[in-house]
mmCIF file of C-alpha atoms and ligand atoms in Angstrom:
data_model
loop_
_atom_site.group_PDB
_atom_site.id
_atom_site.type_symbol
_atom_site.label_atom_id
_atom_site.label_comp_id
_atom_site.label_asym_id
_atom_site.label_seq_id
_atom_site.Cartn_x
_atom_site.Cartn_y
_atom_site.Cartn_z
ATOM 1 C CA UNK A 9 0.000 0.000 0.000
ATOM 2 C CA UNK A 10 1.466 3.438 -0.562
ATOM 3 C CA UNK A 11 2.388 5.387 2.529
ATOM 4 C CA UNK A 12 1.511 9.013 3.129
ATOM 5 C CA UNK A 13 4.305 10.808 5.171
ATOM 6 C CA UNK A 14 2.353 13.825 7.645
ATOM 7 C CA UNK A 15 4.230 16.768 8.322
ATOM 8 C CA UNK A 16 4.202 17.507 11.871
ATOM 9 C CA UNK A 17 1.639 20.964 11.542
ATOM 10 C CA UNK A 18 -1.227 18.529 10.356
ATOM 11 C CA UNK A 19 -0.430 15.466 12.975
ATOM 12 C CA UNK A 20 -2.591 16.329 15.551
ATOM 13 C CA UNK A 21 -5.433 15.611 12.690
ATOM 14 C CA UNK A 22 -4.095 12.513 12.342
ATOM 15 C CA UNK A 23 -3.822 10.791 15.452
ATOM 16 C CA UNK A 24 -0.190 12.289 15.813
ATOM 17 C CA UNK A 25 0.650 9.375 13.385
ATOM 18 C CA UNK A 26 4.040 10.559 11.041
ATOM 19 C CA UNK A 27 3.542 7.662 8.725
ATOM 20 C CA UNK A 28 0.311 6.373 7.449
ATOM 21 C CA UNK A 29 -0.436 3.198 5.023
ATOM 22 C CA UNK A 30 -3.175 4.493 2.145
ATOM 23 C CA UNK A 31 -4.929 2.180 -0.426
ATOM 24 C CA UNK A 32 -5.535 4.699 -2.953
ATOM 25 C CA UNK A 33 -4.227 4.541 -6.985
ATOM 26 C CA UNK A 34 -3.710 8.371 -6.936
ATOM 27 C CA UNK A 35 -2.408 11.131 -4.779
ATOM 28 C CA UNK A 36 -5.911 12.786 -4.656
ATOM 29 C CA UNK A 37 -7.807 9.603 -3.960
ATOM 30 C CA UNK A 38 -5.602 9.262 -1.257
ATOM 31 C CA UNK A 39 -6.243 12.244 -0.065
ATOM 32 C CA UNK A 40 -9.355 11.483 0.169
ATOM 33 C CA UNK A 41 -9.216 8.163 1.888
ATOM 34 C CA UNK A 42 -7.106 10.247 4.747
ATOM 35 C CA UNK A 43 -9.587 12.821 4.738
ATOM 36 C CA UNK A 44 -12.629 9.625 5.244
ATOM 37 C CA UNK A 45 -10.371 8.018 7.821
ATOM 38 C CA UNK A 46 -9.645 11.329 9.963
ATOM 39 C CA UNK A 47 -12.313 14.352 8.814
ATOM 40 C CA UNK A 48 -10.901 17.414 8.089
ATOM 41 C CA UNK A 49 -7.455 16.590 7.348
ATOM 42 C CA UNK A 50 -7.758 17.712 3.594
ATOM 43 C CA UNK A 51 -9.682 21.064 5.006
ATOM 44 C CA UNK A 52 -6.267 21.608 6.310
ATOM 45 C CA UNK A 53 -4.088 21.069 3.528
ATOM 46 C CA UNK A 54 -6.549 23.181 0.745
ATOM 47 C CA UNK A 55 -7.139 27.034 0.540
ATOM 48 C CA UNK A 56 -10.717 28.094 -0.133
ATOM 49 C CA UNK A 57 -10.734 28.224 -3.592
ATOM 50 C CA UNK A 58 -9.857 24.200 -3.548
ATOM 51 C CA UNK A 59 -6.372 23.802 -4.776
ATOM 52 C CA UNK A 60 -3.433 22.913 -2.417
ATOM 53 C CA UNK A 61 -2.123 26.015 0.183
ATOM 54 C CA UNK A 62 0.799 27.863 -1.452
ATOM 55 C CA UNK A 63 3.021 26.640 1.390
ATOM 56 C CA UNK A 64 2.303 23.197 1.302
ATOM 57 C CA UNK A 65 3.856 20.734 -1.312
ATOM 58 C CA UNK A 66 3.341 17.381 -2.079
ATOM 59 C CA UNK A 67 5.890 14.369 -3.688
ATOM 60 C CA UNK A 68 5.502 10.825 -4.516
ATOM 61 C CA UNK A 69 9.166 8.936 -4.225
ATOM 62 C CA UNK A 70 11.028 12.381 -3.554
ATOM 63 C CA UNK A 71 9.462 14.084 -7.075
ATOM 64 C CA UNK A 72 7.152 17.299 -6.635
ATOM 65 C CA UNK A 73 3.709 16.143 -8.009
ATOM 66 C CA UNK A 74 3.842 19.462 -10.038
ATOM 67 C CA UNK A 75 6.648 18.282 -12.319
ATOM 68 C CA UNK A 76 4.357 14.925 -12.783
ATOM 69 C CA UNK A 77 0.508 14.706 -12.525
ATOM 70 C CA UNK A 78 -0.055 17.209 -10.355
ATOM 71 C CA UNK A 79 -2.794 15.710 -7.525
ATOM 72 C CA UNK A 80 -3.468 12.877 -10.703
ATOM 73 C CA UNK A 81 -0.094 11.519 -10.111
ATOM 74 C CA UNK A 82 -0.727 7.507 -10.439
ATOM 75 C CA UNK A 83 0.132 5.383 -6.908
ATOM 76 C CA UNK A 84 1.616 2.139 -6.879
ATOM 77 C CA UNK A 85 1.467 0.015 -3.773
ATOM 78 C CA UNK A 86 5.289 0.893 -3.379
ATOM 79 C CA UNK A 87 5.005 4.416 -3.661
ATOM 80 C CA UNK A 88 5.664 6.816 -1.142
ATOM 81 C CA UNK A 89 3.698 10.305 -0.704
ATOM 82 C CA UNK A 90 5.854 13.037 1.124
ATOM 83 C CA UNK A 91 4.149 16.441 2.516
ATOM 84 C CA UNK A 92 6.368 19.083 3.691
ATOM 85 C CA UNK A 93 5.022 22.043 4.923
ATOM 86 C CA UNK A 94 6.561 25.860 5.091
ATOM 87 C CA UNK A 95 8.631 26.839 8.224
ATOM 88 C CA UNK A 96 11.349 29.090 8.856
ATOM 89 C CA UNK A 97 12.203 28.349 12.681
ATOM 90 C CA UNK A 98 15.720 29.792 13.264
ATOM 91 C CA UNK B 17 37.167 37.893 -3.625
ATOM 92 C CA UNK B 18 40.574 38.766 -2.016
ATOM 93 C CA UNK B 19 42.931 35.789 -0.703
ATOM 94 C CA UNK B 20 45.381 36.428 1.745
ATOM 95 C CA UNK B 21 48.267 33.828 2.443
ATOM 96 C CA UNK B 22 47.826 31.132 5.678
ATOM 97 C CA UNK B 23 49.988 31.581 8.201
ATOM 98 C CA UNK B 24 51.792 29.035 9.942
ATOM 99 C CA UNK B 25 49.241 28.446 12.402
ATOM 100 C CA UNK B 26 46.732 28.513 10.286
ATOM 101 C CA UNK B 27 48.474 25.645 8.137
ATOM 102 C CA UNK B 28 48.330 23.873 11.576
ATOM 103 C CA UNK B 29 44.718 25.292 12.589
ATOM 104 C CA UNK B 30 43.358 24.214 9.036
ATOM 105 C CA UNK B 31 45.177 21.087 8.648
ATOM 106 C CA UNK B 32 42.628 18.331 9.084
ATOM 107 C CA UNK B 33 40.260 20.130 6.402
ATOM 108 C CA UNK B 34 43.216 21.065 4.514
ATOM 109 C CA UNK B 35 43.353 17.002 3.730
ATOM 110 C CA UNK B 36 40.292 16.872 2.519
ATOM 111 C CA UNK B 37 39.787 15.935 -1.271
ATOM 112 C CA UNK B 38 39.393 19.222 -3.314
ATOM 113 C CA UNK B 39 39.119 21.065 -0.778
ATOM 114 C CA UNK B 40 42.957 21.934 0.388
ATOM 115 C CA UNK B 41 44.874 25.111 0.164
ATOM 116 C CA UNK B 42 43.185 26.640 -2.188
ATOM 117 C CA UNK B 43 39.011 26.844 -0.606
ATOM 118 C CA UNK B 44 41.197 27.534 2.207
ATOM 119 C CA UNK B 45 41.964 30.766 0.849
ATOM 120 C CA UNK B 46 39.135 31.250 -0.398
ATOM 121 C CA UNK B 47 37.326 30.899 2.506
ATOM 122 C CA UNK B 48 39.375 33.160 4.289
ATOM 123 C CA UNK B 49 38.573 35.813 1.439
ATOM 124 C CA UNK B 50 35.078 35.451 1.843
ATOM 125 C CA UNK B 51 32.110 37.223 3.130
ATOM 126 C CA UNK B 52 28.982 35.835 4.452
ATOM 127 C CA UNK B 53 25.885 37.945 5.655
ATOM 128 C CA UNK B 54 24.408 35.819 8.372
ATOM 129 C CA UNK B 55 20.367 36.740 9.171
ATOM 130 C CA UNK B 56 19.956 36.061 12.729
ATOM 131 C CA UNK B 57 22.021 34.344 15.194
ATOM 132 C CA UNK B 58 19.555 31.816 17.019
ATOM 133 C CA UNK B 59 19.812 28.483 17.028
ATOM 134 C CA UNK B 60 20.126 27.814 13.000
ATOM 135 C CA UNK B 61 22.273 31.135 12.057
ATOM 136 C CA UNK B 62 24.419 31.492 14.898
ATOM 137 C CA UNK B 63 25.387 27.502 14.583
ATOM 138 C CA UNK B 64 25.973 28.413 10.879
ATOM 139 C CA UNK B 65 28.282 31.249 12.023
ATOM 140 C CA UNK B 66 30.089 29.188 14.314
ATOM 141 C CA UNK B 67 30.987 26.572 11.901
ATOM 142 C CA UNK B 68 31.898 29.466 9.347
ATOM 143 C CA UNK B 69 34.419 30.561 11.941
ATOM 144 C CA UNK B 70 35.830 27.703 12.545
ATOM 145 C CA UNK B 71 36.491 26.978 8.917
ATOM 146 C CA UNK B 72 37.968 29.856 8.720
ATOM 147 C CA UNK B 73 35.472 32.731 6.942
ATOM 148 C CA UNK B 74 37.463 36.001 6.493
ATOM 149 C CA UNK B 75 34.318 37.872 7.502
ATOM 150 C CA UNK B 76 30.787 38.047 8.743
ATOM 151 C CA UNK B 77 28.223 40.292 8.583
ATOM 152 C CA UNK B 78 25.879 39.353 11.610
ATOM 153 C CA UNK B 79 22.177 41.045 11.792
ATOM 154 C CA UNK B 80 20.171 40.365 14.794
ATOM 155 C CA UNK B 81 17.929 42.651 16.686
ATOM 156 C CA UNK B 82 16.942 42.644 20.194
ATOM 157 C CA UNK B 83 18.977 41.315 23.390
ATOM 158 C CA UNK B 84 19.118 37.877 24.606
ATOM 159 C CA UNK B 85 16.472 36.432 26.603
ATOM 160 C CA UNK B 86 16.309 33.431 28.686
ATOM 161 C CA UNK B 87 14.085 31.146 25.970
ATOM 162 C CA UNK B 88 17.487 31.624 23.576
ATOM 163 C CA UNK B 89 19.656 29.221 25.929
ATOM 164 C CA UNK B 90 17.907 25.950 25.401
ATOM 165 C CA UNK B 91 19.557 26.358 21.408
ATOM 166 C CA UNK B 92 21.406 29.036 21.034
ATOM 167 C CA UNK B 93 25.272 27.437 20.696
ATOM 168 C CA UNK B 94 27.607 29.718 22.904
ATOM 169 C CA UNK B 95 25.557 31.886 24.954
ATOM 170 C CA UNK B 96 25.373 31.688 28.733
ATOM 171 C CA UNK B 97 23.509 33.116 31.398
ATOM 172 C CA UNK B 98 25.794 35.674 31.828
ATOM 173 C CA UNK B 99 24.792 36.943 28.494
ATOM 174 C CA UNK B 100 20.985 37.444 29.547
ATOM 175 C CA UNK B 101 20.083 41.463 28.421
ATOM 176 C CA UNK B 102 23.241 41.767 25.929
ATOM 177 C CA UNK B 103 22.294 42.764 22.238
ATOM 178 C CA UNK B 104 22.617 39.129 20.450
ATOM 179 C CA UNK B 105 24.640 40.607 17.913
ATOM 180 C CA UNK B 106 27.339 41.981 19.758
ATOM 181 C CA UNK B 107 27.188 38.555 21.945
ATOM 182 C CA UNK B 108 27.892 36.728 19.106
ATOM 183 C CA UNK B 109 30.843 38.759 17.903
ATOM 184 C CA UNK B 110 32.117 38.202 20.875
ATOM 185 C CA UNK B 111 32.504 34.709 21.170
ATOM 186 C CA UNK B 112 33.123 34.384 17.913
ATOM 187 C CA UNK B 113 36.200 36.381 18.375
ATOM 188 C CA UNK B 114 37.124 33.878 21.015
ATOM 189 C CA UNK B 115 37.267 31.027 18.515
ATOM 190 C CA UNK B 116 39.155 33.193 15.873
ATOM 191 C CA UNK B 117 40.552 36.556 16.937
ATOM 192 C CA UNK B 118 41.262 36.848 13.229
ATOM 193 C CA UNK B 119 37.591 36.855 12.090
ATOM 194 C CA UNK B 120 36.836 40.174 11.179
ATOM 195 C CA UNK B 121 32.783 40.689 12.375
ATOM 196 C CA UNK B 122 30.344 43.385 11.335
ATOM 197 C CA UNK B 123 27.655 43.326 13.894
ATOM 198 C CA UNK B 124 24.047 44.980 12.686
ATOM 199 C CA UNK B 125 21.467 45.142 15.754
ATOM 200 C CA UNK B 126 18.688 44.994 13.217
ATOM 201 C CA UNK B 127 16.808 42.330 12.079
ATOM 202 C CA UNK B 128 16.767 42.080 8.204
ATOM 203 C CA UNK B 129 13.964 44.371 7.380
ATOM 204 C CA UNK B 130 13.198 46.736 3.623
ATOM 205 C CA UNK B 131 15.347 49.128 4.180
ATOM 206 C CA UNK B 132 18.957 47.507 5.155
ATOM 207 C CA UNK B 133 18.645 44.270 3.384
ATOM 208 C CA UNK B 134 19.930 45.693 0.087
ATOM 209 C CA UNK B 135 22.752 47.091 1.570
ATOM 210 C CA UNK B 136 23.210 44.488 3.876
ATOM 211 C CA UNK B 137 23.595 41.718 0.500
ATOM 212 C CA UNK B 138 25.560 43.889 -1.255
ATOM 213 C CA UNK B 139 28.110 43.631 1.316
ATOM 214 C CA UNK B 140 28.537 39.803 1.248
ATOM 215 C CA UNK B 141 29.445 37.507 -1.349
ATOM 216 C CA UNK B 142 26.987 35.010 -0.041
ATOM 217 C CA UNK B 143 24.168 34.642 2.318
ATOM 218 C CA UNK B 144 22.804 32.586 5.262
ATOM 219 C CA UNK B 145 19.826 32.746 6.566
ATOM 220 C CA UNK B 146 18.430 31.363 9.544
ATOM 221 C CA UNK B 147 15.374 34.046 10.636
ATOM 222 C CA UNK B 148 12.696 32.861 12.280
ATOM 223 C CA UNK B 149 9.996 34.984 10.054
ATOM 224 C CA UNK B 150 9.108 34.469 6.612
ATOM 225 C CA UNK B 151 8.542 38.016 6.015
ATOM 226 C CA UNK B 152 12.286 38.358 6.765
ATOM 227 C CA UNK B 153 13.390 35.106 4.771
ATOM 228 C CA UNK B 154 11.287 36.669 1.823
ATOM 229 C CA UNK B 155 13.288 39.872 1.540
ATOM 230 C CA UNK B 156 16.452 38.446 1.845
ATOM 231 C CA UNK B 157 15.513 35.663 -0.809
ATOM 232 C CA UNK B 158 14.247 38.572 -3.405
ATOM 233 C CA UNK B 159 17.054 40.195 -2.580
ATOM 234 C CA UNK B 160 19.697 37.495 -2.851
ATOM 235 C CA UNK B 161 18.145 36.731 -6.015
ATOM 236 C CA UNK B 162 18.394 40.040 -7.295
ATOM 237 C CA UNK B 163 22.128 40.909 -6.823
ATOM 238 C CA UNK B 164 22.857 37.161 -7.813
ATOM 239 C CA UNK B 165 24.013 35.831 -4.450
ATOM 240 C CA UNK B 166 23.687 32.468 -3.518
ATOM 241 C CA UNK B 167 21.673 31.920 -0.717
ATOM 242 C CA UNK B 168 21.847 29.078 1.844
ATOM 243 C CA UNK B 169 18.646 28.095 3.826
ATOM 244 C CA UNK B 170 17.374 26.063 6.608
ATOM 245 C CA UNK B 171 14.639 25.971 8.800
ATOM 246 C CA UNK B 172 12.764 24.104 11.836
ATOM 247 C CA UNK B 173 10.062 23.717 12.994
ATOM 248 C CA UNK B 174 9.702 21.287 16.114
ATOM 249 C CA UNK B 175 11.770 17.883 15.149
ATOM 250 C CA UNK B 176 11.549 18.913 11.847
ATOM 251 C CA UNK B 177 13.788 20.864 9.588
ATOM 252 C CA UNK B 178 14.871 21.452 6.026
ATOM 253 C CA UNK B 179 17.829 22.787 3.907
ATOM 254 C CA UNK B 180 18.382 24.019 0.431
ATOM 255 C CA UNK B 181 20.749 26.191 -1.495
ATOM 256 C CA UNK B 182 19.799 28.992 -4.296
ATOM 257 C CA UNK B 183 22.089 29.731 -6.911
ATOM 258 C CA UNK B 184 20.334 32.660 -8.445
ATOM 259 C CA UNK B 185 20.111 32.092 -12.332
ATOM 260 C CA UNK B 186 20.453 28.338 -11.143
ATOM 261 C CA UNK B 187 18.722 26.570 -8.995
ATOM 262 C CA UNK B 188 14.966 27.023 -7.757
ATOM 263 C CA UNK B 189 14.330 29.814 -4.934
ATOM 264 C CA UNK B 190 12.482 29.844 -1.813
ATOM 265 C CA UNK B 191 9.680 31.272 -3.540
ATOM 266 C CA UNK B 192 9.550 28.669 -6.577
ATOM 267 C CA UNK B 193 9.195 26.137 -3.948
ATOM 268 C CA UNK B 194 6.966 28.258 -0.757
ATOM 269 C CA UNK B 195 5.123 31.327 -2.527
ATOM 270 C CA UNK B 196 3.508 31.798 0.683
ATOM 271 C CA UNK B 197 4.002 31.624 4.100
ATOM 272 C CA UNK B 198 1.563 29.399 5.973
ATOM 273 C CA UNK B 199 -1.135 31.599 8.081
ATOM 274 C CA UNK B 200 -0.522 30.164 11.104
ATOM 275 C CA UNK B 201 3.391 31.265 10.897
ATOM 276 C CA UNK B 202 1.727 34.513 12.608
ATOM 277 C CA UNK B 203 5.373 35.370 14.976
ATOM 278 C CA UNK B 204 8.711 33.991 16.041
ATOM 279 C CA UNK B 205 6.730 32.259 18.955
ATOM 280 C CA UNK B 206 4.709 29.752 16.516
ATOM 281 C CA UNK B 207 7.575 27.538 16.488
ATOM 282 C CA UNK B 208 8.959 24.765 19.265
ATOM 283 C CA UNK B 209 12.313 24.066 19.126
ATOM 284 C CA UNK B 210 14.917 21.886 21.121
ATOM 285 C CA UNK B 211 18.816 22.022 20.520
ATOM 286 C CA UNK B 212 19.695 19.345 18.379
ATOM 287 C CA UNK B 213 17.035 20.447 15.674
ATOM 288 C CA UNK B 214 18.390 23.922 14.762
ATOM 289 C CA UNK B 215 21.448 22.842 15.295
ATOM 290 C CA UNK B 216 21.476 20.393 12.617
ATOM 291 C CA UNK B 217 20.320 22.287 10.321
ATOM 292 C CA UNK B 218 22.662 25.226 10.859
ATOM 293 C CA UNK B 219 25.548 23.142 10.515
ATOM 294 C CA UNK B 220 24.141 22.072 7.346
ATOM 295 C CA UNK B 221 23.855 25.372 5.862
ATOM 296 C CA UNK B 222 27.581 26.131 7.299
ATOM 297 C CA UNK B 223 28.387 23.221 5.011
ATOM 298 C CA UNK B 224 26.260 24.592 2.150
ATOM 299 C CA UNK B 225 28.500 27.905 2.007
ATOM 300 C CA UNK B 226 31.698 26.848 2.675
ATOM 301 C CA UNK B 227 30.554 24.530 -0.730
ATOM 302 C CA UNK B 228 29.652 27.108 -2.294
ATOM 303 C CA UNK B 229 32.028 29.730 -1.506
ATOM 304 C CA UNK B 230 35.102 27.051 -2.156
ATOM 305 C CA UNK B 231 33.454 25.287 -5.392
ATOM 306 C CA UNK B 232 34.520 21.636 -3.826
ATOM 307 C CA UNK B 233 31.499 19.406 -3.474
ATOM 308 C CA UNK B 234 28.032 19.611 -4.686
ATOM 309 C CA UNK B 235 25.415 22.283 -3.091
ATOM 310 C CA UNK B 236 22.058 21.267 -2.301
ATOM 311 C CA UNK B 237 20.843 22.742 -5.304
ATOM 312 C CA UNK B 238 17.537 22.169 -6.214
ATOM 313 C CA UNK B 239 17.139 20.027 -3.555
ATOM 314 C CA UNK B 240 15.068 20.036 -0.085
ATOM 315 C CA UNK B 241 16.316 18.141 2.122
ATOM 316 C CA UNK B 242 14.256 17.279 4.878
ATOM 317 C CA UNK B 243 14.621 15.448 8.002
ATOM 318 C CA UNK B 244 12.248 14.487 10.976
ATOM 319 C CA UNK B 245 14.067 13.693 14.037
ATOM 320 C CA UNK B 246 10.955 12.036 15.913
ATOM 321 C CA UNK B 247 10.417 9.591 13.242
ATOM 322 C CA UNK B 248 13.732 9.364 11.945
ATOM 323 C CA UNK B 249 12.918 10.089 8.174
ATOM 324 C CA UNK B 250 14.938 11.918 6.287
ATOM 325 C CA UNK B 251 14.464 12.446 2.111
ATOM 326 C CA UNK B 252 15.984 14.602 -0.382
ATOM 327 C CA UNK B 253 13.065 16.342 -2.400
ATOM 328 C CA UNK B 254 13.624 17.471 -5.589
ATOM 329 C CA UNK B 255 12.469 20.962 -6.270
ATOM 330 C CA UNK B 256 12.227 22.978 -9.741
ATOM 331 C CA UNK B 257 12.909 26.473 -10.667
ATOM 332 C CA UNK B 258 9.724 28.337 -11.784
ATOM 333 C CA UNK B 259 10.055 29.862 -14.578
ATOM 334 C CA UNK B 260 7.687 33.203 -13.932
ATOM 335 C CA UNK B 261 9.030 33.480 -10.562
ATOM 336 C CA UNK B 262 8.930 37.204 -8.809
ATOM 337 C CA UNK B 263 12.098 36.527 -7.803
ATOM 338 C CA UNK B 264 14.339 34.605 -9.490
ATOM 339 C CA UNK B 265 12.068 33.955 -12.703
ATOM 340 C CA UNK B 266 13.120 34.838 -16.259
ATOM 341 C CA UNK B 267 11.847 38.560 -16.064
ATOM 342 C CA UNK B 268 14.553 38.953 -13.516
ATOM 343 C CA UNK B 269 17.905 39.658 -15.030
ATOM 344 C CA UNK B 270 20.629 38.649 -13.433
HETATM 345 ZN ZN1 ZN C 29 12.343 31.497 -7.624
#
């Protein structure tokens, strides 16, 4: 099963899990299987207008899903999903 | 940059990095010709500075408002209670100086804001920057990326932290990658932070310039590298260069 990797600013959604195993064949379906597992983790991760927050970005096996199919990018059981989050502790 | 000759003791001071493959003499000297603009001293930019010392940077440019308070000591590398009310700038210099009475240190009690940071950039041959606001991080990132100075970043933010060098003209920016600052990032109080952490990923960025600034090694260029110290996961992400980007996009001329 793919595995979704939670930045800690959306853990507490999440059961403070880091690491979560996701049937889904897509990064968007799996988004949505989160999102039906724990309600109102996607909430979190979109801006009002639907599309991912600026600040936010999302990679399957260490590639930005912009430079492949964006929230389409295909899943295979292997695959990992990485979401990293905007900080600038010093 | 200007290279002065090594002394004696520096041959001796130097010499375990001085063996290091294509590194030697040479980044030696050009280290010590160097100058790095270093935004904020805390627990990321003043371990940064530290390890820039030691190397052997010619000269820093340290900006940091506002005196030390006791919430700095559970990170900040050299400071002691005894240093509780001092501006953090002039702290710093300080014990820098201790480690190399050579470094020559500009201290600015400021923190980078719209009116220095030009000046402040122009002054340095490369930048680090450890600030704790992303209001600050975006000025000096526009402005890096204007006067075509590479830029070395990291951040924390609990366990986590990341890392990533801009080469304007080269390599993605902080704003290809984070247009925006998340909402919640509202002041410098948002974010925990326990020793190890920042201190990681200052040395890191210490690394970053002294690659850089020598040309031995390979920057993190177009990379983010992350880590998570609670769940021990650590990844290099690749990230792009965007092509209309404000800052370092193809309008920009470099
Ligand atoms: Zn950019």
């Amino acid at each position: 099963m793919p595995t979704l990797f939670v930045p800690a600013p959306f853990r507490k959604s999440v059961e403070d899990l880091s690491r979560l195993e996701v049937g889904a064949g897509s990064v968007s379906a799996l988004l949505r299987e989160v999102d039906t597992r724990y309600p109102g983790f996607n909430a979190q991760l979109h801006g009002p207008d639907g599309s991912v927050k600026k600040y936010i970005r999302i990679f399957v096996n260490g590639k930005d899903i912009k430079a492949l199919d964006g929230m389409e990018t295909a899943l295979d059981t292997r695959d990992e999903v990485f979401i990293v989050s905007a900080m600038a502790g010093g | 940059m200007q290279t002065k000759a090594l002394s004696e003791f520096d041959r001796e001071r130097y010499s375990r990095q001085l063996r290091i493959e294509g590194f030697g003499e040479e980044g030696q000297l050009r280290l010590k010709g160097a100058t790095v603009l270093v935004s904020r001293v805390g627990g990321v930019g003043g371990t940064a500075a530290m390890n820039l010392v030691r190397a052997g940077v010619g000269r820093l440019i340290l900006a940091h408002g506002g005196k030390v308070v006791p919430e700095y000591l559970n990170r900040w590398q050299l400071i002691t209670p005894d240093d509780l009310g001092r501006p953090c700038a002039q702290v710093w210099a300080e014990k820098l100086g201790q480690i190399d009475a050579d470094v020559e240190i500009v201290t600015v009690d400021e923190y980078i804001n719209g009116e220095n940071v030009a000046d402040l950039v122009s002054r340095a041959d490369l930048v680090v920057d450890g600030a704790p606001l992303f209001e600050e991080r975006y000025l000096m990132n526009d402005e890096a990326m204007r006067q075509g100075k590479p830029l070395c970043m990291g951040a924390m933010f609990g366990m986590e932290g990341y890392a990533s060098t801009f080469i304007p003209g080269e390599s993605a920016c902080l704003r290809c990658v984070f247009p925006e600052k998340p909402e919640y990032w509202t002041d410098m109080k948002v974010f925990p932070a326990i020793g190890p952490g920042p201190a990681i990923v200052g040395t890191t960025i210490a690394m970053e310039a002294i690659k850089v600034l020598t040309g031995f090694g390979q920057p993190l260029k177009n990379i983010l590298w992350f880590f998570d110290l609670e769940s021990n996961t650590t990844r290099y992400l690749e990230i792009e260069r965007v092509k209309d980007c404000p800052a370092c996009g193809a309008s920009r001329s470099h």
